[in-house]
Amino acid sequence: MKTLDIYNTDKDILQKWYHLLTLGRAIDEKAPMHQRQSLGWSFHAPYAGHDGIQLAIGQTFVRGQDFLFPYYRDMLTALSAGMTAEEIILNGISKATDLTSGGRHMSNHFSKIEWHIENISSAVGTQAMHAVGVARAMAYYNHTGVAITSIGEATVSEGYVYEAINGASTEKLPVIFVIQDNGYGISVPKKDQTANRKVAENFSGFKNLKIIYCNGKDVFDSMNAMAEARAHAIETGSPVIVHANCVRIGSHSNSDNQSLYRDEYELSYVKAADPLLKFRRMLLRYNRFTEEELLAIEAEVKKELSIANRNAIMAPDPDPSTVLDFVLPEPYLPAKYRDGTHNEAGEKTNLVTAINETLKSEFRHNPDTFLWGQDVANRDKGGVFNVTKGLQKEFGSKRVFNAPIAEDFIVGSANGMCRFDPKIHIVIEGAEFADYFWPAVEQYVECTHEYWRSNGQFTPNITLRLASGGYIGGGLYHSQNVEGALSTLPGARIVYPSFADDAAGLLRTAMRSKGFTLFLEPKALYNAVEAATVVPDDFEVPFGKARIRRTGDDATLITYGNTTHLCLKVAERLAKENIGNIEVIDIRSLIPLDKQTLFESVKKTGKVIVVHEDKVFSGFGAELAATIGTEMFRYLDAPIQRVGSTFTPVGFHPVFEQAILPNEERIYKAAKELLEY
């Protein structure tokens, strides 16, 4: 591999580099002017001082082979990778024609998804796991290319960056992690982030990981380091860290004032180390260009920027009427079971078997389906509850495998793998119990806003399975409900079946749908007799379609999950006692919600009771009650009643669990009082 230097690099290449360096710096300096003129660029993180490594990242990126995950300071990286000045400015001033997101994402987040310059969020370092996921797809499909992800040195303090590097090292994946080390995480110096002077040394003990150090201020050293990294990643299929020593000439961003924490000596030093000025001096000193030639390039850049700036300013602003576009993609629509019901007779199947058999059926249906999680693929075992039993045996360890005990990594790498090809669908067991999912909420958030943030250009095709709920004596971290908290985040479908057929039908629909679905499984019902049903082999349940489990005209009882069975018992009991005839509606799908079925029942009965296992305070039932109370108040003959768990942590001892969770007697008492109102 040729080592580049000032002597042996072709002049036309040097000219291209100087043009990019000069153009990038001109845009970098233009951004604050846009903000002062109230034209946009509300967030701007200047890259000056990172010029060498950012130019090299972009020049190393091979369009059509590689995936690039730039971070918010990577303006020159995006420009060097092929984006135009106009495309950069369109993002900066948040125009409707912004390639990144049509103005939906904040400025200084550059992407061109059709080239696989990926759209990433503002949470620093989250894209590292996405790069690992897409590299996993590259390895599986024998694709020649690398995933390049760029972060600052302070981001290495984030646990999920460690998870990403550990995952890439463990699986031997072609990822280049570029650490642009300018010595500061906003105002926090590196010494307060890590004990190592070079943060890449934190990973020096990782097997299968190569570490390359370079001067990120020097164009040639950076070019050579990135070329070596890409060649190594492709040749070995293994990850590389490129640690680039940079300086930050400006403040962290336009909301930061570095003079409050950096002295004049340091500020003078970083200005003197300006990579652009150094490169210009080299071109003159070694007689590669004359002053007149460089001035001509600079004049060309000035003209190019002027045209790009004018075109971007004239571009249309986003249309506020489109704000609801791209929240959720259109789902798969069942053709045969359009309302999600059936009349098939035969042998009943329990809920856990229904899920297991549906997973296998869908893996056969779509060969580009994958599954991983904690403890899901150990010989004949399939997780704590054996939901995935036999999957690895039939479909192999490349499609079904165990993940590290790193919930964020499980979700984040799934998000990344989906980016490789939209035909890929991934099922993940995000945690062994829903209670342990909280470390992954950051990546859950990523998944929920990818579709909206990218203006409909990308959505992760993921079905996230979690064993949820109590009634098993599990206690803390084994019996929690998470749907109330997670339903506050738009961009995810959330389903919670109560019976085996609905579990199979909703899972099949989720696995055939575009987008992100949270599939909650009531683990207390896995082997429960009352949840067993006949399950047609091809059964499908559409999203947003509730199921009336029992008809009635005196009151509407709305429920889902474990409490559905308690509610049915209460309804039968009240009918036998001639107290009232209750309609029981199992909503099945929390988001989207079947408001039509609920509202029609409310019109008929005039009385509503909402029952679920989660806490009454801030549980999902609060939204059900508020929605009905707001939109159907004229039909109500009584206040809406709610039954759920007591507002305490989950209890372990059966005495505590019985005191906390809703039971038949509490539901009966509330329903009886409502009927007598």
XYZ file of C-alpha atoms in Angstrom:
677
model
C 0.000 0.000 0.000
C 1.437 3.357 -1.068
C 2.283 5.761 1.747
C 1.282 9.268 0.765
C 3.370 12.337 1.452
C 3.848 15.855 0.129
C 6.256 14.584 -2.547
C 4.507 11.587 -4.092
C 0.864 12.660 -4.061
C -0.465 13.617 -7.489
C -1.039 17.309 -7.924
C -4.650 16.896 -9.001
C -5.326 15.007 -5.757
C -3.634 17.735 -3.722
C -5.754 20.300 -5.537
C -8.915 18.360 -4.742
C -7.935 18.128 -1.086
C -7.123 21.805 -0.794
C -10.414 22.679 -2.460
C -12.327 20.528 0.038
C -10.369 21.850 3.019
C -10.958 25.445 1.973
C -14.620 24.934 1.115
C -15.300 23.106 4.357
C -13.694 25.847 6.420
C -15.638 28.508 4.531
C -18.943 26.759 5.344
C -17.797 26.269 8.938
C -17.242 30.000 9.232
C -20.478 30.826 7.397
C -22.655 28.880 9.845
C -22.461 31.405 12.732
C -23.420 34.153 10.285
C -26.574 32.242 9.360
C -27.443 32.014 13.025
C -26.881 35.725 13.636
C -29.111 36.478 10.647
C -31.822 34.158 12.056
C -31.594 31.984 8.968
C -30.988 28.789 10.916
C -28.060 26.721 12.070
C -29.317 26.862 15.644
C -26.699 24.253 16.527
C -23.226 24.468 15.059
C -20.172 22.561 16.276
C -17.140 23.909 14.375
C -14.731 21.257 13.137
C -11.656 23.502 12.673
C -8.657 21.619 14.045
C -10.016 18.243 12.910
C -9.340 18.965 9.245
C -6.813 16.219 8.518
C -8.740 13.287 9.905
C -12.115 14.453 8.585
C -10.764 14.923 5.086
C -9.254 11.433 5.335
C -12.452 9.772 6.565
C -14.420 11.159 3.661
C -11.754 10.292 1.099
C -11.454 6.741 2.468
C -15.210 6.137 2.350
C -16.087 4.088 -0.749
C -19.551 4.858 -2.022
C -21.510 1.705 -2.804
C -19.409 -0.420 -0.462
C -19.067 1.356 2.867
C -21.466 2.747 5.443
C -20.490 6.017 7.128
C -21.823 7.217 10.475
C -20.551 10.776 10.945
C -21.074 12.612 14.217
C -22.297 16.167 14.617
C -18.844 17.745 14.186
C -18.181 15.882 10.938
C -19.011 18.634 8.447
C -15.792 18.211 6.474
C -16.175 14.426 6.641
C -19.543 14.669 4.877
C -18.214 17.160 2.343
C -15.142 15.025 1.669
C -17.356 11.950 1.232
C -19.146 13.667 -1.639
C -21.938 15.833 -0.256
C -22.161 19.264 -1.858
C -21.916 22.629 -0.159
C -25.580 23.238 -0.893
C -26.579 19.918 0.698
C -24.560 20.804 3.786
C -26.176 24.243 4.089
C -29.691 22.858 3.497
C -29.222 20.810 6.648
C -27.709 23.727 8.516
C -30.649 26.028 7.873
C -33.239 23.207 8.110
C -34.916 23.406 4.732
C -37.590 21.062 3.407
C -35.136 19.793 0.793
C -32.511 18.927 3.413
C -31.332 15.424 2.472
C -30.829 14.470 6.095
C -34.362 14.935 7.340
C -36.273 17.647 5.534
C -35.770 19.968 8.479
C -36.893 17.453 11.105
C -33.450 16.939 12.594
C -31.304 19.641 14.119
C -28.556 21.326 12.148
C -25.006 19.984 11.912
C -26.248 16.424 11.426
C -25.279 15.592 7.861
C -26.314 12.532 5.920
C -27.131 11.210 2.475
C -28.875 7.930 3.087
C -28.942 6.871 -0.574
C -25.125 6.788 -0.390
C -25.191 5.225 3.100
C -23.912 8.337 4.775
C -26.242 7.537 7.626
C -28.582 9.773 9.585
C -27.618 9.690 13.249
C -29.145 11.315 16.314
C -27.718 13.865 18.719
C -27.008 11.397 21.529
C -23.228 11.119 21.291
C -21.858 7.739 20.293
C -25.144 5.922 19.781
C -24.212 5.368 16.151
C -21.268 3.177 17.178
C -23.649 0.284 17.796
C -25.419 0.931 14.503
C -22.073 0.617 12.730
C -21.481 -2.735 14.421
C -24.922 -3.935 13.334
C -24.428 -3.016 9.696
C -20.978 -4.636 9.764
C -22.633 -7.816 11.035
C -24.821 -7.774 7.930
C -21.754 -7.183 5.746
C -20.125 -10.264 7.241
C -23.259 -12.400 6.876
C -23.899 -11.442 3.246
C -20.186 -11.561 2.262
C -20.235 -7.893 1.329
C -16.904 -6.173 0.648
C -16.889 -2.951 2.607
C -16.514 -1.427 6.050
C -18.638 0.508 8.515
C -16.969 3.738 9.598
C -18.177 5.505 12.716
C -16.786 8.711 14.102
C -16.852 9.943 17.704
C -15.086 12.368 20.000
C -12.730 11.166 22.709
C -15.135 12.070 25.524
C -17.764 9.789 23.989
C -15.578 6.816 24.880
C -16.816 7.390 28.448
C -20.257 6.207 27.355
C -20.972 2.601 28.231
C -22.611 1.868 24.909
C -19.438 2.832 23.049
C -17.629 0.179 25.070
C -20.451 -2.247 24.229
C -20.047 -1.486 20.524
C -16.281 -1.977 20.477
C -16.580 -5.112 22.595
C -19.240 -6.487 20.250
C -17.207 -5.762 17.124
C -14.145 -7.362 18.692
C -16.047 -10.436 19.878
C -17.756 -11.033 16.535
C -14.762 -9.930 14.398
C -16.596 -7.336 12.345
C -15.205 -4.811 9.815
C -15.802 -1.591 11.733
C -13.513 1.429 11.856
C -14.028 3.442 15.026
C -12.486 6.869 14.482
C -11.824 8.748 17.710
C -11.321 12.448 17.021
C -9.480 13.518 20.152
C -9.453 17.278 20.674
C -8.952 17.054 24.427
C -12.348 18.328 25.538
C -15.845 17.022 26.065
C -17.533 20.433 25.808
C -15.688 22.068 28.744
C -14.559 18.884 30.480
C -10.863 18.132 29.875
C -9.783 14.637 28.902
C -8.094 14.033 32.265
C -11.551 14.086 33.856
C -12.841 11.517 31.365
C -10.214 8.788 31.530
C -6.857 8.000 33.124
C -5.188 7.237 29.789
C -3.714 10.140 27.859
C -4.726 8.382 24.641
C -8.260 7.114 25.121
C -7.777 4.308 22.585
C -5.470 2.694 25.123
C -8.589 1.871 27.132
C -9.159 -0.876 24.557
C -5.597 -2.121 24.171
C -6.414 -5.516 25.670
C -9.208 -6.329 23.233
C -8.598 -9.349 21.049
C -9.155 -8.974 17.278
C -8.851 -5.182 17.578
C -6.163 -3.142 15.843
C -5.365 0.362 17.120
C -3.753 2.964 14.850
C -2.600 6.343 16.151
C -2.272 9.350 13.888
C -1.959 13.102 13.861
C -5.490 14.202 12.997
C -4.196 17.670 12.167
C -1.948 16.326 9.417
C -3.558 15.428 6.108
C -1.004 12.809 5.061
C -0.716 11.034 8.391
C -4.521 10.879 8.579
C -4.850 9.615 4.994
C -2.309 6.874 5.591
C -3.923 5.842 8.878
C -7.401 5.591 7.357
C -6.129 3.700 4.307
C -4.324 1.226 6.584
C -7.437 0.855 8.736
C -9.760 0.121 5.822
C -7.347 -2.345 4.247
C -6.937 -4.188 7.562
C -10.689 -4.291 8.256
C -11.434 -5.734 4.808
C -8.536 -8.180 4.789
C -9.139 -9.566 8.288
C -12.822 -8.786 8.785
C -11.845 -7.302 12.134
C -12.389 -3.902 13.767
C -9.912 -1.034 13.928
C -9.676 2.022 16.133
C -8.088 5.074 14.526
C -7.113 7.473 17.282
C -6.587 10.918 15.739
C -4.975 13.626 17.820
C -6.707 16.917 16.963
C -7.164 20.388 18.391
C -10.394 22.280 18.831
C -9.801 25.805 17.570
C -13.283 27.146 18.306
C -15.713 26.638 21.155
C -17.501 23.316 21.454
C -20.571 24.815 19.800
C -22.389 28.086 19.416
C -23.837 27.631 22.906
C -20.380 27.342 24.483
C -17.796 29.988 25.408
C -14.392 28.361 25.648
C -12.735 31.484 27.045
C -14.373 30.610 30.357
C -12.265 27.474 30.760
C -9.271 27.757 28.371
C -6.496 30.288 28.942
C -4.969 32.586 26.326
C -1.839 30.466 25.968
C -3.863 27.380 25.064
C -6.110 29.288 22.670
C -3.067 30.767 20.945
C -1.492 27.320 20.650
C -4.508 25.711 18.974
C -4.869 28.584 16.524
C -1.209 28.229 15.586
C -1.801 24.508 14.973
C -4.492 25.195 12.359
C -4.314 22.216 9.925
C -5.589 24.226 6.959
C -2.894 26.860 7.275
C -0.270 24.161 7.798
C -1.339 22.326 4.637
C -1.321 25.553 2.639
C 2.209 26.350 3.811
C 3.365 22.841 2.854
C 1.974 23.171 -0.650
C 3.986 26.355 -1.109
C 7.146 25.294 0.741
C 7.557 22.108 -1.275
C 6.722 23.887 -4.554
C 3.668 21.823 -5.297
C 1.583 24.971 -5.889
C 2.252 28.645 -6.412
C 0.552 31.388 -4.455
C -1.419 32.320 -7.554
C -2.677 28.766 -7.976
C -3.872 28.598 -4.374
C -5.549 31.979 -4.658
C -7.359 30.722 -7.743
C -8.664 27.706 -5.816
C -9.782 29.969 -2.970
C -11.590 32.253 -5.415
C -13.329 29.238 -6.935
C -14.404 28.117 -3.455
C -15.774 31.572 -2.666
C -17.875 31.500 -5.822
C -19.069 27.951 -5.173
C -20.117 28.821 -1.633
C -21.964 31.923 -2.780
C -24.044 29.939 -5.285
C -24.716 27.133 -2.797
C -25.713 29.602 -0.100
C -28.101 31.465 -2.399
C -29.761 28.271 -3.589
C -30.151 26.937 -0.063
C -31.681 30.141 1.274
C -34.216 30.151 -1.579
C -35.223 26.540 -0.865
C -38.663 26.016 0.733
C -39.142 25.693 4.469
C -40.763 22.542 5.894
C -44.554 22.363 5.666
C -46.072 22.162 9.174
C -49.017 20.190 7.788
C -46.629 17.245 7.291
C -45.744 16.994 10.972
C -47.675 13.740 11.364
C -46.024 12.105 8.370
C -43.553 9.288 9.014
C -44.409 8.647 12.662
C -45.249 5.008 11.928
C -44.810 3.237 8.591
C -47.745 1.466 6.991
C -47.966 -2.037 8.470
C -48.552 -5.378 6.843
C -52.308 -5.846 6.364
C -53.772 -9.342 6.785
C -55.792 -10.423 3.774
C -57.643 -13.389 5.258
C -58.151 -12.483 8.930
C -58.928 -8.814 8.461
C -60.428 -8.279 11.913
C -58.003 -10.625 13.681
C -60.546 -13.307 14.566
C -61.183 -16.875 13.439
C -63.653 -19.719 14.000
C -61.296 -22.634 13.579
C -61.803 -25.679 15.813
C -59.270 -28.247 16.903
C -56.559 -28.834 19.442
C -55.579 -25.941 21.650
C -52.032 -24.589 21.809
C -50.568 -22.786 24.787
C -49.206 -19.273 24.435
C -45.492 -20.074 24.627
C -45.824 -22.770 21.972
C -47.809 -20.438 19.729
C -45.022 -17.852 19.848
C -42.349 -20.473 19.282
C -44.103 -22.019 16.294
C -44.834 -18.616 14.766
C -41.182 -17.618 15.039
C -40.165 -20.780 13.219
C -42.842 -20.317 10.582
C -41.774 -16.739 9.880
C -38.097 -17.704 9.766
C -39.014 -20.152 7.013
C -41.138 -17.511 5.294
C -38.382 -14.870 5.234
C -34.790 -16.190 5.015
C -33.535 -12.691 5.857
C -34.912 -12.901 9.394
C -32.550 -12.963 12.386
C -32.953 -13.372 16.122
C -30.655 -12.681 19.037
C -30.788 -11.753 22.695
C -29.679 -12.987 26.082
C -29.679 -16.736 26.612
C -31.802 -17.468 23.528
C -29.626 -19.982 21.686
C -28.028 -22.560 23.968
C -28.416 -25.977 22.340
C -32.010 -27.005 23.064
C -32.645 -24.176 25.492
C -34.342 -21.033 24.263
C -34.239 -18.417 26.971
C -35.523 -18.596 30.524
C -38.966 -19.608 29.304
C -37.856 -21.663 26.265
C -39.728 -19.375 23.886
C -36.973 -19.699 21.252
C -36.306 -23.392 21.799
C -35.195 -25.185 18.636
C -34.694 -22.062 16.540
C -30.915 -22.187 16.413
C -30.996 -25.922 15.757
C -33.159 -25.423 12.659
C -31.862 -22.100 11.341
C -28.231 -22.085 12.428
C -25.998 -19.925 14.573
C -25.653 -17.203 11.936
C -29.349 -16.373 12.121
C -30.073 -17.226 15.753
C -27.438 -16.472 18.377
C -26.759 -15.230 21.875
C -25.842 -11.625 22.540
C -23.720 -10.209 25.371
C -25.541 -9.157 28.523
C -25.753 -5.641 27.128
C -29.319 -4.612 26.445
C -28.341 -1.391 24.674
C -26.092 -3.339 22.326
C -28.833 -5.849 21.557
C -31.210 -3.124 20.369
C -28.596 -0.812 18.849
C -26.921 -3.448 16.711
C -30.368 -4.531 15.464
C -31.028 -0.961 14.376
C -27.727 -1.005 12.505
C -28.181 -4.359 10.812
C -31.542 -3.243 9.404
C -29.757 -0.453 7.537
C -27.936 -2.875 5.272
C -31.052 -3.938 3.378
C -34.773 -3.270 3.947
C -35.541 -6.956 3.361
C -33.904 -7.761 6.712
C -36.213 -8.247 9.698
C -34.857 -8.773 13.163
C -36.459 -10.238 16.268
C -34.661 -9.417 19.481
C -35.242 -10.509 23.015
C -34.254 -7.189 24.508
C -33.788 -8.586 28.011
C -34.549 -11.825 29.784
C -37.289 -9.997 31.676
C -38.897 -6.701 30.680
C -37.695 -5.307 33.996
C -34.075 -5.479 32.818
C -34.745 -3.531 29.644
C -34.137 -0.080 31.099
C -30.442 0.165 30.034
C -31.655 -0.138 26.432
C -34.179 2.682 26.586
C -31.685 5.033 24.923
C -31.585 2.736 21.856
C -35.344 2.195 22.092
C -35.686 5.956 21.676
C -33.338 5.789 18.674
C -35.550 3.170 17.038
C -38.747 5.102 17.664
C -37.675 8.318 15.965
C -35.580 6.985 13.066
C -38.527 7.046 10.635
C -39.664 10.552 11.546
C -36.162 11.979 11.906
C -35.047 10.669 8.508
C -38.176 12.051 6.799
C -39.314 8.529 5.960
C -36.010 7.368 4.480
C -35.254 4.707 7.087
C -37.063 2.711 9.719
C -35.643 -0.274 11.599
C -37.597 -3.457 10.886
C -37.439 -4.833 14.409
C -39.763 -6.860 16.591
C -38.653 -6.375 20.175
C -39.895 -9.173 22.437
C -40.065 -8.779 26.210
C -41.463 -11.172 28.819
C -43.579 -8.857 30.922
C -45.725 -8.666 34.004
C -46.230 -10.401 37.308
C -48.463 -13.049 38.871
C -45.402 -15.317 39.166
C -44.005 -14.163 42.520
C -41.052 -12.596 40.712
C -40.776 -9.356 42.632
C -38.409 -6.545 41.800
C -36.860 -6.848 38.332
C -38.902 -9.914 37.490
C -42.526 -8.734 37.520
C -42.612 -5.155 36.280
C -44.719 -3.714 33.490
C -43.063 -1.290 31.104
C -45.790 -0.405 28.597
C -46.973 2.709 30.441
C -43.522 4.286 30.308
C -42.612 3.180 26.781
C -45.951 4.198 25.257
C -45.006 7.850 25.822
C -42.439 7.572 23.007
C -44.064 7.964 19.566
C -42.774 5.822 16.738
C -43.247 2.305 18.117
C -46.177 -0.050 17.835
C -46.934 -1.750 21.151
C -48.941 -4.972 21.385
C -49.834 -7.106 24.411
C -51.772 -10.314 23.685
C -53.792 -12.296 26.226
C -54.399 -15.519 24.296
C -52.284 -17.885 22.234
C -53.952 -17.132 18.894
C -53.570 -13.387 19.320
C -49.932 -13.856 20.316
C -49.301 -15.819 17.112
C -51.286 -13.457 14.915
C -49.766 -10.250 16.259
C -46.254 -11.688 16.080
C -46.725 -12.730 12.453
C -47.996 -9.265 11.559
C -45.111 -7.616 13.405
C -42.540 -9.767 11.632
C -44.025 -8.968 8.231
C -44.420 -5.253 8.855
C -42.117 -2.409 8.091
C -41.059 -0.607 11.240
C -40.524 -1.109 14.951
C -42.855 -3.145 17.175
C -42.676 -3.755 20.905
C -44.148 -7.207 21.505
C -44.967 -7.718 25.187
C -45.576 -11.269 26.363
C -47.482 -11.961 29.604
C -45.123 -14.573 30.985
C -47.619 -15.739 33.608
C -49.776 -16.953 30.706
C -47.068 -18.801 28.761
C -48.368 -22.180 29.909
C -51.692 -21.125 31.417
C -54.697 -23.258 30.436
C -56.980 -20.233 30.180
C -54.719 -18.592 27.561
C -54.517 -21.691 25.336
C -56.535 -21.550 22.116
C -56.791 -23.071 18.695
C -54.209 -21.308 16.513
C -54.621 -21.452 12.721
C -51.268 -21.986 11.005
C -51.605 -18.776 9.002
C -53.358 -16.636 11.611
C -52.762 -12.898 11.477
C -53.992 -10.047 13.655
C -53.899 -6.485 12.318
C -52.471 -3.699 14.433
C -55.015 -1.337 15.970
C -57.861 -3.849 16.121
C -59.351 -4.698 19.510
C -61.221 -7.926 20.209
C -64.541 -8.072 21.982
C -64.160 -11.048 24.299
C -67.645 -10.799 25.765
C -70.602 -8.743 24.608
C -72.741 -6.750 26.995
C -74.732 -3.546 27.274
C -74.480 -2.394 30.906
C -70.814 -1.387 31.098
C -67.615 -1.539 29.054
C -64.603 -3.205 30.641
C -61.367 -2.433 28.781
C -58.301 -4.542 29.442
C -55.298 -6.408 27.995
C -52.632 -8.914 29.007
C -52.865 -10.910 32.225
C -55.923 -9.065 33.540
C -58.070 -10.034 30.556
C -58.735 -13.409 32.130
C -59.583 -11.896 35.505
C -61.990 -9.506 33.820
C -63.761 -12.302 31.968
C -64.250 -14.165 35.247
C -65.669 -11.051 36.884
C -68.041 -10.415 33.976
C -69.398 -13.969 34.161
C -69.756 -13.695 37.942
C -71.706 -10.440 37.737
C -73.971 -11.896 35.045
C -74.706 -14.992 37.151
C -75.586 -12.724 40.089
C -77.894 -10.697 37.794
C -75.996 -7.527 38.669
C -75.135 -6.553 35.131
C -74.062 -7.619 31.667
C -70.529 -6.348 31.015
C -68.833 -6.048 27.639
C -65.165 -7.067 27.884
C -62.809 -5.615 25.287
C -59.262 -6.918 24.964
C -57.475 -4.069 23.173
C -54.511 -6.312 22.184
C -52.889 -3.373 20.402
C -51.985 -0.409 22.606
C -50.387 1.619 19.808
C -52.105 1.997 17.422
C -55.287 1.903 19.498
C -58.662 0.795 18.190
C -60.625 3.805 19.375
C -63.559 2.998 17.105
C -64.387 -0.279 18.864
C -63.977 1.345 22.273
C -66.136 4.342 21.381
C -68.934 2.231 19.898
C -69.065 0.205 23.097
C -69.095 3.347 25.249
C -72.007 4.754 23.224
C -73.898 1.545 23.939
C -73.133 1.130 27.655
C -72.401 4.621 28.998
C -70.157 3.210 31.725
C -66.454 2.368 31.552
C -63.966 0.556 33.729
C -60.329 0.213 32.694
C -58.325 -2.676 34.131
C -54.664 -3.474 33.637
C -51.760 -4.923 35.552
C -49.589 -1.817 35.495
C -49.858 0.906 38.117
C -52.987 3.036 38.034
C -50.944 6.219 38.405
C -49.279 6.931 35.042
C -50.205 3.521 33.666
C -51.473 3.110 30.113
C -55.017 3.027 31.474
C -54.676 6.689 32.338
C -54.462 7.440 28.606
C -57.421 5.184 27.865
C -59.495 6.948 30.496
C -58.385 10.397 29.341
C -59.088 9.609 25.692
C -62.597 8.335 26.425
C -63.261 11.097 28.933
C -62.233 13.753 26.439
C -63.767 12.421 23.241
C -66.798 10.528 24.578
C -67.819 12.479 27.700
C -71.303 13.181 26.359
C -72.061 9.455 26.339
C -70.847 8.719 29.870
C -73.372 8.066 32.620
C -70.746 7.677 35.352
C -67.114 8.556 36.046
C -64.608 6.223 34.431
C -63.250 3.715 36.922
C -59.732 2.263 36.898
C -58.207 -0.802 38.505
C -54.497 -1.531 38.406
C -51.499 -2.122 40.623
C -50.867 -0.176 43.786
C -48.348 2.632 43.386
C -45.450 0.791 45.042
C -42.438 -1.153 43.795
C -43.261 -4.700 42.768
C -43.437 -7.092 45.724
C -41.644 -10.434 45.903
C -43.400 -12.317 48.715
C -46.840 -13.603 47.620
C -48.425 -11.512 50.370
C -46.983 -8.340 48.865
C -47.740 -9.376 45.299
C -51.375 -10.055 46.134
C -51.612 -6.681 47.860
C -50.179 -4.853 44.869
C -51.521 -6.537 41.722
C -55.162 -6.290 40.656
C -57.130 -9.406 41.495
C -60.601 -10.725 40.838
C -62.081 -9.298 44.024
C -60.813 -5.770 43.403
C -62.087 -5.828 39.829
C -65.420 -7.279 40.965
C -65.864 -4.585 43.626
C -65.080 -1.742 41.229
C -67.332 -3.128 38.476
C -70.206 -3.758 40.890
C -70.017 -0.205 42.255
C -69.950 1.195 38.719
C -73.010 -0.822 37.693
C -74.880 0.372 40.793
C -73.947 4.038 40.202
